[in-house]
XYZ file of C-alpha atoms in Angstrom:
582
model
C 148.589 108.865 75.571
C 148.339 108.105 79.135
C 144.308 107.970 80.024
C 143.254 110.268 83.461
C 141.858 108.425 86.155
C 138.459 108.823 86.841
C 139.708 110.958 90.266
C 141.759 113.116 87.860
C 138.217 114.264 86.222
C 136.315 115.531 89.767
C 135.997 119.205 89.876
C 136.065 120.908 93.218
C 132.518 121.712 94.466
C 131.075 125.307 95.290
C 132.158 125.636 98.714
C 129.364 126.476 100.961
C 127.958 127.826 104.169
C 125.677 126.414 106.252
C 122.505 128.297 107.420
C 121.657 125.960 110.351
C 117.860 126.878 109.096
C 115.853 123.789 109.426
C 115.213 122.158 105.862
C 116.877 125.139 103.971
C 120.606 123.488 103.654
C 118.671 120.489 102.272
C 117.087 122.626 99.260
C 119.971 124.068 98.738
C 122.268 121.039 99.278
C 124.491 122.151 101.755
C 123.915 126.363 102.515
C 124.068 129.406 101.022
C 127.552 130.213 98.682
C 130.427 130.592 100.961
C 132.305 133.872 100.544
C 129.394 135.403 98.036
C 126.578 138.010 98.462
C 122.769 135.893 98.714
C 119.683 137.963 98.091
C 116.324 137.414 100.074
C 113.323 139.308 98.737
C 109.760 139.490 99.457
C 106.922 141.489 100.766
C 105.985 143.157 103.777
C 105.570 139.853 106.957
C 107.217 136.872 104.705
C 110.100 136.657 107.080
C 113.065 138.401 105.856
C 114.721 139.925 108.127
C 114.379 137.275 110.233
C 116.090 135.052 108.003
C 118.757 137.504 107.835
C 118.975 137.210 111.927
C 119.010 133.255 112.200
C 121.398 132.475 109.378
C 123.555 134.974 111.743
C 122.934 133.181 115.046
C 123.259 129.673 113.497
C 126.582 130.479 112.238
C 127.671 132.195 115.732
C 126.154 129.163 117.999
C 126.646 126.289 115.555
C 129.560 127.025 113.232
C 131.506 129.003 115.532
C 131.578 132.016 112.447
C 130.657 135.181 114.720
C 128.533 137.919 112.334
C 127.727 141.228 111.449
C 124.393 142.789 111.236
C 123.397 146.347 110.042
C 120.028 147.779 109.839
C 118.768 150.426 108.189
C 115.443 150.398 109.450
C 115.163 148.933 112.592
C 117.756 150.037 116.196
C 119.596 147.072 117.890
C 117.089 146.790 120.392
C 114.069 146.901 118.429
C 115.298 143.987 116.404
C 117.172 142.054 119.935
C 113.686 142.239 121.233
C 111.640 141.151 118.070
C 113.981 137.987 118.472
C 114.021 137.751 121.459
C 110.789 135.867 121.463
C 112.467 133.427 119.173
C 115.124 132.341 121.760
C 117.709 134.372 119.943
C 119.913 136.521 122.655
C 121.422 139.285 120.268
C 122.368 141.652 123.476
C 124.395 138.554 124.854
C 126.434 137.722 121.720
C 126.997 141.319 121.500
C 129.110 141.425 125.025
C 130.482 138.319 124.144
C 132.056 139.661 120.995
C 130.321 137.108 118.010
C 128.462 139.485 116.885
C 128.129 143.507 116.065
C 125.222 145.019 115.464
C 125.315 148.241 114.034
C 122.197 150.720 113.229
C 122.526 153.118 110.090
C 120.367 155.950 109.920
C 119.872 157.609 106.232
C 117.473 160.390 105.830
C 117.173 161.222 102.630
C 116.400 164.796 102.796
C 120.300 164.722 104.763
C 121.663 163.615 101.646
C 123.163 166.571 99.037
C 123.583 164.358 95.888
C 127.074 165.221 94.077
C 128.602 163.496 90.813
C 130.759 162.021 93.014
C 128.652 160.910 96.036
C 129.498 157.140 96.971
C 129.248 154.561 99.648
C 132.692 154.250 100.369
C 131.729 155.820 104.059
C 129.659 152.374 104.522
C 132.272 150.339 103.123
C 134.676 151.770 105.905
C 132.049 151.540 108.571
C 131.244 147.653 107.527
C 134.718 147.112 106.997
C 135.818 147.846 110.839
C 132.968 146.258 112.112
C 134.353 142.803 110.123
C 137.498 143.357 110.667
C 136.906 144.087 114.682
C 135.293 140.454 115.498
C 136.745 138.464 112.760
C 133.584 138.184 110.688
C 132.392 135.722 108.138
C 128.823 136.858 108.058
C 127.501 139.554 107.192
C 123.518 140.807 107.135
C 122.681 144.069 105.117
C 118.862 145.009 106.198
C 117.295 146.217 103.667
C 119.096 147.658 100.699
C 116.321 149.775 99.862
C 116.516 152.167 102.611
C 120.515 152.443 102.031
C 119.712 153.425 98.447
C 116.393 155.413 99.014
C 119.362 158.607 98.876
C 119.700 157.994 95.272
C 117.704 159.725 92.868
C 120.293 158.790 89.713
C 119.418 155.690 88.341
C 123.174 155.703 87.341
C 124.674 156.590 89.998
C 122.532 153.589 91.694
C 123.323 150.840 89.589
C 127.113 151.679 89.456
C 126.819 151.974 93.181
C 125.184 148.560 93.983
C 127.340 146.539 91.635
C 130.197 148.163 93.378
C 128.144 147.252 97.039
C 128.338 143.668 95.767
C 131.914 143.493 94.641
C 133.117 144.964 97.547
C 131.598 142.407 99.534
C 133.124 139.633 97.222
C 136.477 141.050 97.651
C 136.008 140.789 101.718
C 135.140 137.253 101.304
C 132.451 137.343 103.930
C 128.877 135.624 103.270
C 126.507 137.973 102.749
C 122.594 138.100 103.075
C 121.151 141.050 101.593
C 117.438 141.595 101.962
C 115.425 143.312 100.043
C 111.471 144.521 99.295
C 109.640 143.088 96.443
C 109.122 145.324 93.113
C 106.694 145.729 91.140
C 107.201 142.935 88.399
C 110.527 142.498 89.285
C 112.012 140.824 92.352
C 113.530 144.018 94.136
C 112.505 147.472 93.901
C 115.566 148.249 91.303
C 115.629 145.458 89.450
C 118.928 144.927 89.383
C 119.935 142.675 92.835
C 118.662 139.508 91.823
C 120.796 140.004 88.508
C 124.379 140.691 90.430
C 123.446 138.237 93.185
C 125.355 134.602 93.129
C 122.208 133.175 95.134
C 118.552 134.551 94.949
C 115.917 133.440 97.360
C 112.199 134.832 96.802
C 109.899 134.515 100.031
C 105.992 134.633 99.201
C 103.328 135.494 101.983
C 99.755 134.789 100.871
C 96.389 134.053 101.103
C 94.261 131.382 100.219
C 90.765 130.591 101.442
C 91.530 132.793 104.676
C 94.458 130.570 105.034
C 98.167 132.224 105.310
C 100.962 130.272 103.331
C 104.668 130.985 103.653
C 106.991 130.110 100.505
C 110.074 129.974 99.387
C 111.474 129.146 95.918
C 115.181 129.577 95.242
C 115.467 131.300 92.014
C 118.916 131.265 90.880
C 121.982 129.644 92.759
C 125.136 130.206 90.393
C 127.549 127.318 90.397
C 125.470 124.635 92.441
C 122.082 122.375 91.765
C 119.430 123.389 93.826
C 115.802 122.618 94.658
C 113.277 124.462 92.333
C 110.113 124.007 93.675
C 108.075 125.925 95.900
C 108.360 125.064 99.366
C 106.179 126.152 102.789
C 108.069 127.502 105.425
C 107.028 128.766 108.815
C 108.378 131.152 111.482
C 107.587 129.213 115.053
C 109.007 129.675 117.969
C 112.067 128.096 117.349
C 112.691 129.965 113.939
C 111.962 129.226 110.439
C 111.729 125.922 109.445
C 111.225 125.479 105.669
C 109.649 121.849 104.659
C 111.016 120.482 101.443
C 108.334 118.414 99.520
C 110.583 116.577 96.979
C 114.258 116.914 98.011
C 113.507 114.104 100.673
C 115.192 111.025 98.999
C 114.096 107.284 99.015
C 117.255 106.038 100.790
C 115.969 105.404 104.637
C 116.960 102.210 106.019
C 114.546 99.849 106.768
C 113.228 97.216 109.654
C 112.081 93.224 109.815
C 111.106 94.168 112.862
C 107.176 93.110 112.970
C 104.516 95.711 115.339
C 100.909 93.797 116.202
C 97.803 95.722 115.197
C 96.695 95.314 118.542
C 94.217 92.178 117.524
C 95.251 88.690 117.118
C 93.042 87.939 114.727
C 93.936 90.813 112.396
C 97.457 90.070 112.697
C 96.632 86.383 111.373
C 95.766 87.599 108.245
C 99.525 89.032 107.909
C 101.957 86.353 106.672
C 103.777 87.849 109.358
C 101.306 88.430 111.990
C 101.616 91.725 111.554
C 103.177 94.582 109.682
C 107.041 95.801 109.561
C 108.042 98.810 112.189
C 108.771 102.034 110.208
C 105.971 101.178 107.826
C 103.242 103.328 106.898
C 99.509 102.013 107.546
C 96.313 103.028 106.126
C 92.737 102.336 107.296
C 90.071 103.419 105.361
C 86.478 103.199 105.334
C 83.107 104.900 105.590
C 81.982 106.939 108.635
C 81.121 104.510 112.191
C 83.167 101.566 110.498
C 85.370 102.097 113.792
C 88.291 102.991 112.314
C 88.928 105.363 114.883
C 89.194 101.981 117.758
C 91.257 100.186 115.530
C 93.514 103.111 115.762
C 92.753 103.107 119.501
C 93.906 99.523 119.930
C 97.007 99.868 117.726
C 98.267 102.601 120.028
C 97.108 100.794 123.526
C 99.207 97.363 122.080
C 102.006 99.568 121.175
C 101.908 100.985 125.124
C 101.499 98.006 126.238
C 105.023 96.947 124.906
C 106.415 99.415 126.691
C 106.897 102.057 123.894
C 105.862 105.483 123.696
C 103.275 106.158 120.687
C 102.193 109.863 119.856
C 98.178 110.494 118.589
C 96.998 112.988 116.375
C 93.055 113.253 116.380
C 91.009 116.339 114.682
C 87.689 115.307 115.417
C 87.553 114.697 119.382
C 88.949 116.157 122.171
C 91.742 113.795 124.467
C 88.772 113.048 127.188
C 86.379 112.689 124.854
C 88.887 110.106 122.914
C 89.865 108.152 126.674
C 85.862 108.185 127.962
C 84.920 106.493 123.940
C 87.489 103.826 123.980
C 86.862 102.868 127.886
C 83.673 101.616 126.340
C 85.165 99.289 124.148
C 88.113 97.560 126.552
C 90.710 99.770 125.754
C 92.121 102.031 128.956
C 93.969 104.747 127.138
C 93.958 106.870 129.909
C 96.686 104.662 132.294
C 99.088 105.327 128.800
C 98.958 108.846 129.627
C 99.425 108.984 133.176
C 102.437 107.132 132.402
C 103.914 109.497 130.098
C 103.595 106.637 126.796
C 101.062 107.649 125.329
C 100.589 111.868 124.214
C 97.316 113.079 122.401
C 96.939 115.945 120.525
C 94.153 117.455 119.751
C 92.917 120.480 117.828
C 90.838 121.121 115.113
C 92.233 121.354 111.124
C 91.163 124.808 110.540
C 92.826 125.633 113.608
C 96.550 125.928 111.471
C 97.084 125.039 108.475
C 98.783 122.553 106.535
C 102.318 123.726 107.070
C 101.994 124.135 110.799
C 100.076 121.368 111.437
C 103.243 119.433 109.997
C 105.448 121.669 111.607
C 103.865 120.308 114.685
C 103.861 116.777 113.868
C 107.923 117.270 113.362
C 108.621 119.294 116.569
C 106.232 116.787 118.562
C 107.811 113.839 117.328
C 111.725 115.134 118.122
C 110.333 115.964 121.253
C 108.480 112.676 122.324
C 110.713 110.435 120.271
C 107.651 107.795 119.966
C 107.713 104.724 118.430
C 104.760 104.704 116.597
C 102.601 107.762 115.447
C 98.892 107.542 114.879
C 96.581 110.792 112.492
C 93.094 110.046 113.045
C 91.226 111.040 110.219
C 93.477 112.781 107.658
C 90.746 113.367 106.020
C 89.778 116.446 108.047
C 93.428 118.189 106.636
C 90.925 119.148 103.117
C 89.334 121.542 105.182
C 92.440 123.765 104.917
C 93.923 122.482 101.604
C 93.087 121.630 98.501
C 93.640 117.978 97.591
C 96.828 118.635 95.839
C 98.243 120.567 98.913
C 96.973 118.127 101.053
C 98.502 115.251 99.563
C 102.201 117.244 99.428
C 101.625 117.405 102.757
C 100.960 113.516 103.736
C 103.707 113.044 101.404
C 106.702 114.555 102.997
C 104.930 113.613 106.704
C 105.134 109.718 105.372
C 108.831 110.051 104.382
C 109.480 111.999 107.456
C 108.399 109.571 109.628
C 110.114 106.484 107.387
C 113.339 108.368 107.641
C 112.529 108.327 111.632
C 111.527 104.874 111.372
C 108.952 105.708 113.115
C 105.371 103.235 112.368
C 102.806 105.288 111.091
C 98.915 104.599 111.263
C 96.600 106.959 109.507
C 92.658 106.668 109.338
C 91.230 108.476 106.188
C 87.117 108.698 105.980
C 85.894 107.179 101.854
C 83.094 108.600 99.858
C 81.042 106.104 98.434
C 78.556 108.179 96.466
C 81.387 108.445 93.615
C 81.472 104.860 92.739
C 84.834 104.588 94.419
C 84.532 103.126 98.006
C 87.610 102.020 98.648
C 89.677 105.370 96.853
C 90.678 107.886 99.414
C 90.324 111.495 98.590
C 93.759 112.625 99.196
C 95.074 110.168 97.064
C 97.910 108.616 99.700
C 96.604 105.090 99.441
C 99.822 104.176 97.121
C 102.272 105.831 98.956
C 101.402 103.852 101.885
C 102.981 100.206 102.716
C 99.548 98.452 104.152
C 96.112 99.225 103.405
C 93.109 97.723 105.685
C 89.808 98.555 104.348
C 86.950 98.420 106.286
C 82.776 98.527 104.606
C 79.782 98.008 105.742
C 78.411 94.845 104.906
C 74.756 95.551 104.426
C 71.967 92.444 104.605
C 68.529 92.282 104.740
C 67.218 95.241 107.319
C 71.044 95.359 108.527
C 74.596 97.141 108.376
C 77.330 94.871 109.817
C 80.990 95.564 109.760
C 84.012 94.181 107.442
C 87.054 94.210 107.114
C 89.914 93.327 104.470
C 93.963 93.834 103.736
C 94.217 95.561 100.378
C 97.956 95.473 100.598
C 100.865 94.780 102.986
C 103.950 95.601 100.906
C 106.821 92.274 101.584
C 104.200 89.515 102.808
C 101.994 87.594 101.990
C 98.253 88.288 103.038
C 94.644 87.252 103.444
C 92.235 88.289 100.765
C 89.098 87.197 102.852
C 86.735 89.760 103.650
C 86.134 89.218 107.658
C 82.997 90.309 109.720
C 83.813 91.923 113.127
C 82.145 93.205 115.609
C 82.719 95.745 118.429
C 82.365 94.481 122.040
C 82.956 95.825 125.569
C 86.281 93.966 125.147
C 87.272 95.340 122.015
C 87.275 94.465 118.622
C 86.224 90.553 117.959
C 86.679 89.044 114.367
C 84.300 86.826 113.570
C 85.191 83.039 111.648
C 83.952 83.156 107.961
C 80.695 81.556 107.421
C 79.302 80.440 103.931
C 75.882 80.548 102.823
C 74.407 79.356 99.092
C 75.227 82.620 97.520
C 78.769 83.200 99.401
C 79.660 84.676 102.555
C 76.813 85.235 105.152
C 77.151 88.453 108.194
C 74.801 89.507 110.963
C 71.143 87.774 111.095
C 72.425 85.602 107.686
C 74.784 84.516 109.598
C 72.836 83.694 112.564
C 70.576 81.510 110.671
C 72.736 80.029 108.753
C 74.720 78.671 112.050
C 71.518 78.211 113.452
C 70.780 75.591 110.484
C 74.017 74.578 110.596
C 73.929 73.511 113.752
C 70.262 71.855 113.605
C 71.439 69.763 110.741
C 74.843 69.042 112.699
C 72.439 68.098 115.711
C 70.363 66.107 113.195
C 73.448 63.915 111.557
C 74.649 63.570 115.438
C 71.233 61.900 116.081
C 71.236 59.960 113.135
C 74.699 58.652 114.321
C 73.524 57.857 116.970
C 70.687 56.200 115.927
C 72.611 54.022 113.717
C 75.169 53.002 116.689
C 72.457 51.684 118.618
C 70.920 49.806 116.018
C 74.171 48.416 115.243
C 74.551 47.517 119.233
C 71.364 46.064 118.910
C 72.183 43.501 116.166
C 75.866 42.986 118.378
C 73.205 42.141 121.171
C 71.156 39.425 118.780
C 74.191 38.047 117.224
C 75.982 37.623 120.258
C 72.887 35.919 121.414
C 72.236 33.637 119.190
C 76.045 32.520 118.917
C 75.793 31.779 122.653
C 73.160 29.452 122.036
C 74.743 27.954 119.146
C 77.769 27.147 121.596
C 75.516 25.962 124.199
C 73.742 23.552 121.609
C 77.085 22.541 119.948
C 78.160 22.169 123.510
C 75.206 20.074 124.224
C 75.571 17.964 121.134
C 79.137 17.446 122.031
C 78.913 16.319 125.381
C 76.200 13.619 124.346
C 78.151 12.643 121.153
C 81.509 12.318 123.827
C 78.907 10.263 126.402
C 77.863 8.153 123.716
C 81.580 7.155 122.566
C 82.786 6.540 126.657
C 79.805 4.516 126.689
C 80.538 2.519 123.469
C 84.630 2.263 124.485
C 83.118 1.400 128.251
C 81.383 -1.608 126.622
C 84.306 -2.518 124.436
C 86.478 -2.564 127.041
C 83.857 -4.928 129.456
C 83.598 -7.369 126.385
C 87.164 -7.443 125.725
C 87.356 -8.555 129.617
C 84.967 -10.980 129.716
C 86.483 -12.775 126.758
C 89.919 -13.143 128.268
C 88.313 -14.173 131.934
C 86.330 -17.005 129.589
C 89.435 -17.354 128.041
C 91.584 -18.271 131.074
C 88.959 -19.824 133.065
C 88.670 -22.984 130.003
C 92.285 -23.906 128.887
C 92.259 -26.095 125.552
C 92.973 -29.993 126.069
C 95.186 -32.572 124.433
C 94.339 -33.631 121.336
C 91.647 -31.333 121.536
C 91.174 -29.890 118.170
C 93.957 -27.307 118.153
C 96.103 -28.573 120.451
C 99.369 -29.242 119.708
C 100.918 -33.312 119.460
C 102.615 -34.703 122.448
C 105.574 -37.162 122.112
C 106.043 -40.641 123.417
C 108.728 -41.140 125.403
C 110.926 -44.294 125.312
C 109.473 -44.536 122.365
């Protein structure tokens, strides 16, 4: 038996359509089911007819499918002009033929109800409207007021499950929306059962606080997200923000960014942390988190590259005039279109919007690095769980961007926990710089230490710093008999250091001269040693010339006495002479 391939054993996918929504194709991996009716219910305000309108005008602008909208409740022009504000020119596609927009009016007191009373009037109405533009979309808005003529619960089942095959059988992708029941997703009860896709929208309130969400509750034939995710109708449409379809496959960068102090970057094996990182500074309140933010953004200016700030607590002026005092010009960024702050207070939006923001910002600005300063202030309007969702899917928004990411994030220390942040982001992050106060006797001084720095090595030494008029100055670890020393300690302690330093330097001293001192002697007293052995020498070398002088003169004399008396004959010791003749 011949084995299949593993190619033989792929089965064809659900084939889909797009939406063109932002972050709604990603829940629902790829759109809504092509060719197949897709129910949207909710209350009154969650969005649905507008979600009806954009999947239309995404598919006409983006996907080239032109669309067909009819209303039961709402005239062309009231919904072209409740769009209109959203950029969305219904009149224009109209006259351009991609899309038709057709109003039906039902009054049920018009209606006589027969055994025999159908829809097959809409389905020829719908039908030429398709068939006249080429449809592939189609928006029914709302169901209920197309059914609100039948009384017969028979007659109304049989009539939508006829509705819904009839739209099958055109092959067009539907959206049909509908109005929440009472314990059941539509009024009937019977939609969401006959539906291939079901999407439930959910408008409410918490803690004065309006949430959008969305859950997808059945998609037949395909995966799907099944959480609960915040959307939000802005200007530019709905935009729904997954929280756990994002996946962990984002490139990355050895690309190293400076913290904006050379000192601090020291402590990095790298001097400094990798671009498209996340970092984290926490630390009590007046640690100055907020300038080491500051200088982060002002050295990432100062490279040339645009940065993007976040701050909840002061205004931009406010922000500039602060940091001025401390060295760093933020103001000169601005002017020159690097550096954009934004500034508004938590409560002002909430969660959802304020990340909404953070993502149309950034595709507008395209910065390089992004600063939040504190995100502490996002509890205000969230709960911690909410809150850290949120920081969640901003962090792997911005690593998918690989954008650099600073956050500041304020620490309670009355729970025992000083270096825990509240929202609970602090593993999710890729570096974490604490910063404490480092209290002494009568004093609070300031330090600071790397927790983490995910792929290098780091310094574990707690450094004291201080704040200056040229910015942030980190200060050379002293050590005192019980460990590290800061502020006055450590005033004192260089103050003895340096008195016994001074001390040992004298003592050096000291001994040097001594020892010149006893050079000085000995030299001395070796030069009159040579002078006396010189002395001694020259009378010792006298007294020998004198003694080889007299040698000599004796030696002299005795051959002048010598030749002056020659020896005679026969003298005693002269030799005989011979006769002659003889």
């Amino acid at each position: 038996m011949t084995e299949l391939s593993p190619a033989a054993h792929v089965l064809p996918q659900l084939p889909k359509a797009p939406t063109g929504i932002d972050g709604l194709d990603e829940i629902t991996e790829g759109g809504l089911p092509l060719g197949r009716p897709t129910l949207i219910c909710g209350s009154a305000g969650c969005g649905k007819t507008l979600m009806g309108v954009e999947f239309l005008v995404r598919g006409i602008l983006e996907f080239n499918e032109p669309g067909v909208l009819m209303a039961f409740e709402e005239t062309g022009d009231e919904l072209a002009a409740n769009v209109a504000s959203l950029g969305f020119d219904l009149k224009d596609l109209q006259e351009r033929k991609l899309l038709r927009l057709d109003h039906v009016h039902v009054d049920r007191s018009e209606i006589e109800e027969t055994g025999e009373y159908d829809l097959d009037g809409l389905f020829i109405r719908l039908g030429y409207a398709i068939d006249s533009i080429g449809a592939k979309r189609v928006v029914l808005d709302t169901i209920e007021a197309l059914f609100s003529g039948f009384p017969n619960q028979g007659v109304l089942r049989s009539e939508i499950r006829r509705l819904f095959r009839w739209l099958k059988d055109k092959g067009v992708t539907t959206v049909i929306t509908a109005e929440r029941g009472d314990g059941t997703l539509t009024r009937q009860g019977l939609e969401e059962y006959v539906s291939d896709c079901v999407i439930l929208l959910d408008n409410r309130v918490i803690d004065q606080i309006t949430t959008r969400r969305l859950r997808i509750v059945k998609y037949r034939g395909s995966t799907h997200g099944t959480n609960e995710y915040p959307y939000l109708i802005t200007e530019d449409g709905i935009s729904v923000l997954p929280v756990t379809s994002l996946q962990l496959d984002h490139g990355v960068s050895d690309d190293i960014d400076s913290s904006g102090i050379m000192a601090l970057d020291e402590m990095f094996g790298r001097r400094g942390f990798y671009h498209g990182s996340s970092v984290l500074i926490t630390g009590t309140a007046g640690t100055a988190k907020t300038t080491l933010a500051a200088a982060f953004a002002e050295k990432t200016c100062l490279e040339g590259h645009r940065c993007l700030m976040f701050v909840f607590e002061e205004s931009p002026q406010q922000l500039i005039r602060n940091m001025r005092s401390v060295g760093i010009d933020l103001g000169r960024f601005v002017a020159q279109g690097l550096l954009r702050i934004e500034a508004s207070r938590p409560t002002l939006n909430g969660l959802e919007r304020h990340l909404v923001t953070i993502h149309k910002l950034v595709k507008e600005f395209d910065p390089y690095a992004v600063v939040i300063d504190p995100i502490t202030n996002l509890i205000s309007v969230g709960n911690l769980s909410e809150v850290r969702s949120m920081l969640t899917r901003l962090i792997d928004f911005l690593k998918v961007s690989n954008i650099t990411a600073l956050f500041t994030a304020l620490v309670n220390t009355g729970m025992g926990r000083s270096e825990m942040t509240e929202e609970g982001v602090s593993s999710l992050v890729d570096t974490w710089i604490s910063v404490r106060d480092l209290e002494g006797i009568g004093e609070r001084n300031r330090g600071l230490s790397i927790l983490k720095s995910r792929g290098m090595a780091h310094s574990n030494q707690v450094r004291e710093f201080i704040v200056t008029s040229r910015g942030i100055e980190l200060l050379d670890v002293v050590l005192g008999p019980t460990g590290i020393v800061t502020g006055a300690s450590r005033l004192t302690q260089q103050l003895a250091e340096h008195a016994e330093a001074l001390a040992a330097q004298q003592e050096a001293d000291r001994r040097d001269r001594e020892l010149e001192r006893r050079r000085r002697m000995l030299e001395a007293n070796i030069a009159n040693l040579r002078t006396e052995f010189e002395s001694v020498e020259e009378e010792l070398r006298q007294i020998s010339s004198n003694e080889q002088s007299r040698q000599q003169t004796l030696a002299s004399g005795h051959q002048r006495i010598t030749a002056a008396n020659p020896p005679k004959a026969g003298a005693p010791g002269s030799a005989p002479t011979t006769e002659s003749g003889q």
